[in-house]
Coordinates of C-alpha atoms in Angstrom, one line a residue:
M1 CA 0.1 0.0 0.0
N2 CA 1.1 3.6 -0.4
G3 CA 1.7 5.9 2.5
D4 CA -1.9 7.5 2.4
E5 CA -3.5 4.0 2.4
A6 CA -1.2 3.0 5.4
V7 CA -2.6 6.0 7.3
A8 CA -6.1 5.1 6.6
Y9 CA -5.6 1.5 7.6
A10 CA -4.0 2.5 10.7
V11 CA -6.8 4.9 11.7
K12 CA -9.4 2.0 10.8
Q13 CA -7.7 -0.3 13.3
S14 CA -7.5 2.4 16.1
D15 CA -11.1 2.6 17.1
V16 CA -11.5 6.2 16.1
D17 CA -15.0 7.8 16.9
V18 CA -14.9 10.9 14.5
V19 CA -13.0 11.6 11.5
A20 CA -13.7 15.2 9.9
A21 CA -11.8 16.2 6.8
Y22 CA -11.8 18.3 3.7
P23 CA -9.7 16.8 0.6
I24 CA -6.5 18.2 -0.5
T25 CA -3.7 16.8 -2.6
P26 CA -1.7 14.8 -1.5
Q27 CA -3.6 13.6 1.3
T28 CA -6.9 12.9 -0.3
I29 CA -6.4 9.2 -0.5
I30 CA -6.4 9.0 3.2
V31 CA -10.0 10.3 3.6
E32 CA -11.0 8.5 0.4
R33 CA -10.0 5.2 1.8
F34 CA -11.3 5.8 5.0
S35 CA -14.8 6.9 3.6
E36 CA -14.9 3.5 1.9
Y37 CA -14.4 1.8 5.3
V38 CA -17.2 3.7 6.6
A39 CA -19.4 3.2 3.6
N40 CA -18.8 -0.7 3.8
G41 CA -19.6 -0.7 7.5
E42 CA -16.0 -1.8 8.4
V43 CA -15.9 1.0 11.2
E44 CA -18.5 2.7 13.3
T45 CA -16.7 6.1 13.0
A46 CA -18.7 9.2 12.4
F47 CA -17.4 10.6 9.1
I48 CA -17.9 14.4 8.7
C49 CA -17.3 16.0 5.3
T50 CA -16.5 19.6 6.2
E51 CA -16.5 22.7 3.9
S52 CA -13.0 23.7 4.8
E53 CA -9.9 22.4 6.7
H54 CA -10.6 25.2 9.4
S55 CA -13.9 23.6 9.9
A56 CA -12.4 20.0 9.9
M57 CA -10.0 20.9 12.7
T58 CA -12.9 22.7 14.7
A59 CA -15.1 19.6 14.4
C60 CA -12.1 17.3 15.6
L61 CA -11.5 19.8 18.5
T62 CA -15.0 19.7 19.6
A63 CA -15.4 16.0 19.3
S64 CA -12.2 15.4 21.3
L65 CA -13.4 17.8 24.1
T66 CA -16.5 15.5 24.5
G67 CA -14.4 12.5 25.0
A68 CA -14.2 11.1 21.4
R69 CA -11.0 9.8 19.7
A70 CA -10.7 12.2 16.7
F71 CA -8.6 12.2 13.4
T72 CA -8.1 14.3 10.4
A73 CA -5.6 14.7 7.6
T74 CA -4.4 17.7 5.4
A75 CA -1.5 19.2 3.6
S76 CA -0.1 22.5 2.6
A77 CA -2.7 25.3 2.2
G78 CA -5.2 23.1 4.3
L79 CA -2.8 23.1 7.2
A80 CA -2.3 26.8 6.8
L81 CA -6.0 27.3 6.8
M82 CA -6.1 25.4 10.1
H83 CA -3.6 27.7 11.6
E84 CA -6.0 29.4 14.1
M85 CA -7.5 26.1 15.3
L86 CA -4.2 24.3 15.8
F87 CA -3.4 26.7 18.6
V88 CA -6.9 26.4 20.0
T89 CA -6.7 22.6 19.8
S90 CA -3.3 22.4 21.7
G91 CA -4.4 25.1 24.1
C92 CA -7.5 23.1 24.9
R93 CA -5.3 20.0 25.5
A94 CA -7.3 18.0 22.9
P95 CA -5.4 14.8 21.9
V96 CA -6.4 14.9 18.2
V97 CA -4.2 13.0 15.8
M98 CA -3.6 14.4 12.3
A99 CA -1.8 13.1 9.1
V100 CA -0.1 15.7 7.1
A101 CA 1.1 14.7 3.7
N102 CA 3.9 17.4 3.5
R103 CA 3.5 19.6 0.6
A104 CA 4.9 22.9 -0.7
L105 CA 3.0 26.2 0.0
S106 CA 2.0 28.7 -2.7
A107 CA 3.0 30.8 -4.6
P108 CA 3.8 29.8 -6.9
L109 CA 1.3 27.0 -6.9
N110 CA 2.9 23.6 -6.3
I111 CA 1.4 20.2 -5.2
H112 CA 4.6 18.4 -4.6
G113 CA 6.4 17.6 -1.3
D114 CA 8.5 19.6 1.1
H115 CA 8.4 20.4 4.7
S116 CA 7.2 24.0 4.4
D117 CA 3.8 23.4 5.8
A118 CA 4.5 21.4 8.8
M119 CA 7.5 23.7 9.8
A120 CA 5.3 26.7 9.5
Q121 CA 3.3 25.3 12.4
R122 CA 6.2 24.0 14.6
D123 CA 5.4 26.4 17.3
S124 CA 1.6 25.6 17.4
G125 CA 1.9 23.2 20.4
W126 CA 1.6 20.0 18.3
I127 CA 3.7 16.9 18.7
Q128 CA 5.4 16.4 15.3
I129 CA 6.7 13.0 14.1
Y130 CA 8.3 12.5 10.6
A131 CA 8.1 9.1 8.9
E132 CA 10.8 7.6 6.6
N133 CA 8.7 5.0 4.9
A134 CA 5.1 3.8 4.5
Q135 CA 5.8 1.1 7.1
E136 CA 6.8 3.8 9.6
V137 CA 3.8 6.0 8.6
Y138 CA 1.5 3.1 9.6
D139 CA 3.2 2.5 13.0
S140 CA 3.6 6.1 13.9
V141 CA -0.2 6.7 13.5
I142 CA -1.1 3.9 15.9
Q143 CA 1.6 5.2 18.3
A144 CA 0.4 8.7 17.9
F145 CA -3.1 8.1 19.5
R146 CA -1.3 6.4 22.7
I147 CA 1.0 9.3 23.0
A148 CA -1.5 12.1 22.5
E149 CA -4.0 10.6 24.8
N150 CA -1.6 9.9 27.7
P151 CA -2.7 11.8 30.9
K152 CA 0.8 13.3 31.3
V153 CA 0.7 14.8 27.7
L154 CA -2.9 15.4 26.3
L155 CA -1.6 17.3 23.3
P156 CA -2.5 16.8 19.6
A157 CA -0.1 15.1 17.3
M158 CA 0.6 15.2 13.7
V159 CA 2.4 12.4 11.7
C160 CA 4.2 13.8 8.7
L161 CA 4.8 11.9 5.5
D162 CA 6.4 13.3 2.5
G163 CA 3.9 14.3 -0.3
F164 CA 4.0 11.8 -3.1
I165 CA 7.3 10.3 -2.2
L166 CA 5.5 8.6 0.7
S167 CA 1.7 9.4 0.1
H168 CA 1.6 7.9 -3.3
S169 CA 4.4 5.5 -3.6
L170 CA 3.6 1.8 -3.2
E171 CA 5.6 -0.2 -0.6
N172 CA 5.3 -3.3 1.5
V173 CA 3.7 -2.6 4.8
N174 CA 3.3 -5.3 7.4
V175 CA 0.1 -4.6 9.4
L176 CA -1.0 -5.9 12.7
P177 CA -4.2 -7.9 13.6
D178 CA -7.1 -5.6 14.4
D179 CA -7.3 -7.0 18.0
I180 CA -3.7 -6.4 18.7
V181 CA -3.9 -2.7 17.5
R182 CA -7.2 -2.2 19.5
E183 CA -5.6 -3.5 22.7
F184 CA -2.4 -1.4 22.2
V185 CA -4.3 1.8 21.5
G186 CA -6.7 1.1 24.4
V187 CA -9.7 3.1 25.6
R188 CA -9.2 6.8 26.1
Q189 CA -8.6 7.9 29.7
F190 CA -9.6 11.1 31.2
P191 CA -8.3 13.2 34.2
T192 CA -11.1 13.8 36.7
V193 CA -12.3 17.2 38.1
L194 CA -14.7 18.1 41.1
T195 CA -18.1 19.4 40.0
H196 CA -20.1 22.1 41.5
E197 CA -22.2 19.3 43.1
G198 CA -18.9 17.9 44.9
K199 CA -18.8 14.9 42.5
M200 CA -15.6 13.7 40.6
T201 CA -16.4 13.5 36.9
P202 CA -14.3 13.0 33.7
L203 CA -12.8 16.1 32.3
R204 CA -14.8 16.3 29.2
L205 CA -18.0 18.2 27.9
D206 CA -21.0 16.3 29.4
P207 CA -24.5 17.9 29.6
D208 CA -25.1 16.2 33.0
Y209 CA -22.1 18.1 34.3
P210 CA -21.8 21.3 32.3
M211 CA -18.4 23.0 32.1
T212 CA -16.5 25.5 30.0
L213 CA -13.4 24.4 28.2
G214 CA -11.1 26.9 26.5
P215 CA -12.6 30.0 28.1
V216 CA -11.2 33.6 28.1
A217 CA -7.8 33.9 30.1
F218 CA -6.9 37.2 31.5
P219 CA -3.1 38.1 32.0
N220 CA -3.3 36.7 35.6
Y221 CA -3.8 33.1 34.3
Y222 CA -3.0 32.9 30.7
F223 CA 0.8 32.6 31.2
E224 CA 0.5 29.7 33.6
V225 CA -1.7 27.8 31.0
K226 CA 1.1 28.2 28.3
R227 CA 3.7 27.0 30.9
Q228 CA 1.7 23.8 31.4
Q229 CA 1.5 23.1 27.7
E230 CA 5.4 23.4 27.7
E231 CA 5.6 20.9 30.7
A232 CA 3.4 18.6 28.7
M233 CA 5.6 18.8 25.7
K234 CA 8.6 17.7 27.9
N235 CA 6.6 14.9 29.4
A236 CA 6.1 13.8 25.9
L237 CA 9.7 12.9 25.4
D238 CA 9.5 10.1 27.9
V239 CA 6.1 9.1 26.7
I240 CA 7.1 8.8 23.2
R241 CA 10.0 6.6 24.1
Q242 CA 7.9 4.4 26.1
V243 CA 5.1 3.9 23.6
H244 CA 7.7 3.3 20.9
D245 CA 9.3 0.4 23.0
E246 CA 5.9 -1.0 23.9
Y247 CA 5.0 -1.0 20.2
A248 CA 8.2 -2.7 19.4
K249 CA 7.3 -5.7 21.6
I250 CA 4.1 -6.4 19.5
S251 CA 5.4 -5.4 16.1
G252 CA 9.3 -6.2 16.2
R253 CA 9.8 -2.9 14.6
T254 CA 11.9 0.0 16.0
Y255 CA 12.8 3.4 14.9
G256 CA 15.9 4.4 16.9
N257 CA 14.6 5.3 20.4
G258 CA 11.3 6.8 19.0
L259 CA 12.9 10.3 19.0
I260 CA 15.9 9.9 16.9
E261 CA 17.7 7.3 14.8
A262 CA 21.5 7.2 14.8
Y263 CA 22.8 5.4 11.7
M264 CA 26.5 4.5 11.9
L265 CA 27.2 7.4 14.2
E266 CA 29.4 5.5 16.7
D267 CA 32.7 6.5 15.2
A268 CA 31.5 8.9 12.5
E269 CA 33.7 12.0 11.7
I270 CA 31.2 13.5 9.3
A271 CA 27.4 13.2 9.4
T272 CA 24.1 14.6 8.1
V273 CA 20.9 15.4 9.9
C274 CA 17.6 15.2 8.1
L275 CA 13.9 14.4 8.3
G276 CA 11.6 12.2 6.6
S277 CA 12.1 10.1 3.5
T278 CA 15.4 11.5 2.5
A279 CA 17.0 9.4 5.4
G280 CA 16.7 6.4 3.1
T281 CA 18.7 7.9 0.4
V282 CA 21.2 9.1 2.7
K283 CA 21.6 5.6 4.4
T284 CA 22.4 4.1 0.9
V285 CA 25.1 6.9 0.4
V286 CA 26.5 6.3 4.0
D287 CA 26.8 2.5 3.2
E288 CA 28.8 3.3 0.1
L289 CA 31.0 5.7 1.9
R290 CA 31.6 3.3 4.7
A291 CA 32.7 0.7 2.1
E292 CA 35.2 3.2 0.8
G293 CA 36.7 3.6 4.5
I294 CA 35.1 7.0 5.0
K295 CA 33.6 7.5 8.5
A296 CA 30.3 8.9 7.5
G297 CA 26.9 8.7 9.6
L298 CA 23.4 10.0 9.6
L299 CA 21.3 11.2 12.3
R300 CA 17.6 11.2 11.4
I301 CA 15.2 13.2 13.6
R302 CA 11.9 11.2 14.0
T303 CA 10.3 13.6 16.6
F304 CA 10.7 17.2 15.7
R305 CA 8.4 18.4 18.4
P306 CA 9.1 17.9 21.3
F307 CA 12.7 18.5 20.1
P308 CA 15.0 15.8 21.6
A309 CA 17.8 18.1 22.5
D310 CA 19.6 16.0 24.9
D311 CA 19.4 12.9 22.6
I312 CA 20.7 14.7 19.7
S313 CA 23.5 16.3 21.6
K314 CA 24.7 12.9 22.9
A315 CA 24.4 11.4 19.5
L316 CA 26.5 14.2 17.7
Q317 CA 29.1 15.0 20.4
N318 CA 31.9 13.2 18.7
V319 CA 31.2 14.1 15.2
K320 CA 33.5 16.7 13.7
A321 CA 31.7 18.2 10.8
I322 CA 27.9 18.1 10.3
A323 CA 25.5 19.1 7.3
V324 CA 21.9 19.8 8.4
M325 CA 19.5 19.3 5.7
D326 CA 16.4 21.5 5.5
R327 CA 13.5 20.7 3.2
S328 CA 12.0 24.2 4.0
M329 CA 13.2 27.8 4.4
S330 CA 13.0 30.3 7.0
F331 CA 13.0 33.4 4.8
G332 CA 15.3 36.2 6.2
G333 CA 16.7 33.9 9.0
C334 CA 20.1 32.2 9.4
G335 CA 19.2 29.0 7.7
G336 CA 16.4 26.5 7.8
P337 CA 14.3 25.6 10.8
V338 CA 16.1 22.2 11.6
F339 CA 19.4 24.0 11.3
H340 CA 18.4 26.5 13.9
E341 CA 17.5 23.9 16.4
I342 CA 20.7 21.7 15.8
R343 CA 23.0 24.7 15.9
H344 CA 21.5 25.7 19.4
V345 CA 22.0 22.1 20.7
L346 CA 25.6 22.1 19.6
Y347 CA 26.4 25.4 21.1
D348 CA 26.9 24.1 24.6
L349 CA 29.2 21.3 23.7
S350 CA 32.7 21.8 24.9
Q351 CA 34.1 21.0 21.4
R352 CA 31.7 22.2 18.8
P353 CA 31.6 20.6 15.5
L354 CA 31.8 22.5 12.2
I355 CA 28.3 22.8 10.8
V356 CA 26.7 23.7 7.5
N357 CA 23.1 23.9 6.4
Y358 CA 21.8 22.5 3.1
I359 CA 18.4 23.7 1.8
Y360 CA 17.0 21.0 -0.7
G361 CA 14.1 19.6 -2.3
L362 CA 11.7 22.4 -2.2
G363 CA 8.6 22.0 -4.4
G364 CA 9.2 18.3 -4.7
R365 CA 12.7 18.6 -6.5
D366 CA 14.4 15.2 -6.4
T367 CA 17.4 14.7 -4.4
R368 CA 19.5 12.1 -5.8
P369 CA 22.4 9.9 -4.2
D370 CA 25.0 11.7 -6.1
Q371 CA 23.9 15.0 -4.6
I372 CA 23.9 13.5 -1.1
R373 CA 27.5 12.2 -1.8
S374 CA 28.4 15.8 -2.7
V375 CA 27.4 17.1 0.7
Y376 CA 29.5 14.4 2.4
E377 CA 32.5 15.6 0.1
D378 CA 31.8 19.2 1.2
L379 CA 32.0 18.0 4.8
Q380 CA 35.3 16.3 4.0
K381 CA 36.6 19.6 2.7
I382 CA 35.3 21.6 5.6
L383 CA 37.1 19.1 8.0
R384 CA 40.3 19.6 6.1
E385 CA 40.3 23.2 6.0
G386 CA 38.8 23.5 9.6
R387 CA 36.3 26.2 8.7
V388 CA 32.9 26.8 7.1
E389 CA 33.1 29.5 4.2
V390 CA 29.4 29.4 3.3
P391 CA 27.0 28.4 6.3
V392 CA 23.8 28.1 4.1
K393 CA 23.9 26.3 0.8
Y394 CA 21.3 25.0 -1.7
L395 CA 21.4 21.5 -3.0
G396 CA 20.4 20.9 -6.5
L397 CA 19.5 24.4 -7.3
R398 CA 20.1 26.1 -10.8
E399 CA 22.3 29.0 -10.1

């Protein structure tokens, strides 16, 4: 199945109560397939066709606040249209799960893959998990429900898959039996609150015990609410590791430690850092370089939010030269979004590695193995000369 179908199948198995969505390329297959499951009576999910992505997220938010397990999917301009509701959803601590088939943002109009859409929402309070292949897409969606709904977290989560490269490409995907997935995902748990009648009730909208969720917060309370969200994000680091390890026991599959995947980094002198499907190409090049006696490695960031700073610092502390690959741009900034984070992490090391940023693959431009090899060749040059002449470079660009 392709990546979109893997998402739909994982959602089908995860006992989801509400799916609200609006179609947009390249995620449309996700909701198309799931609508077929609904029409065929294979699930009991309430499927809501909304008039926009803003409405889709609003429907998922309100469903989640009543206690329902909610899911949606989007991409590019659809995610941008959700912008307001992304912050509302995380601020209300609603554990909605969303698949994002990453796609470029207009203008000019482009339907192909890059990370501009999700990176533009990196500060919206959502957990972000980036998959390398369709198998990881399937596994990550199932894990996302457990992570988001954990009482120590209670934050929404997006699973990101590269548009077309993963969303539309067919791969072998090993799926688990329905009963195993349902047992793993479990029944949603709720914290309890004391009602005006002195009774303990689940924290969700209930006409028998009326309450207001997401009300106005004046300056004397708003700050504390935001700090609580940050603490929940920090809690998510351990929860993601835990859920990843528990899932490994039933599936036999692992993705590093759930936060990062270190590939041949133990003795690496030069390394790249990247997200998503590009890691597969990089691994092939690393294998070739290792066969030539070059100590090359890769760090794949699986979880971008919360950012696993400590894990990354430990993984890269002995690497001498690093290239951070960004599939999006931070216009007017000092490099791409991933580069900003990695540079910050490395700043506190006693011996800082040399670091360079490569912007690549915007608008779905292919990134070939020979281009990846040229990045490692540049790192070798940087290592020999002991300096970085140009901190931000562009890979595969006509100049």
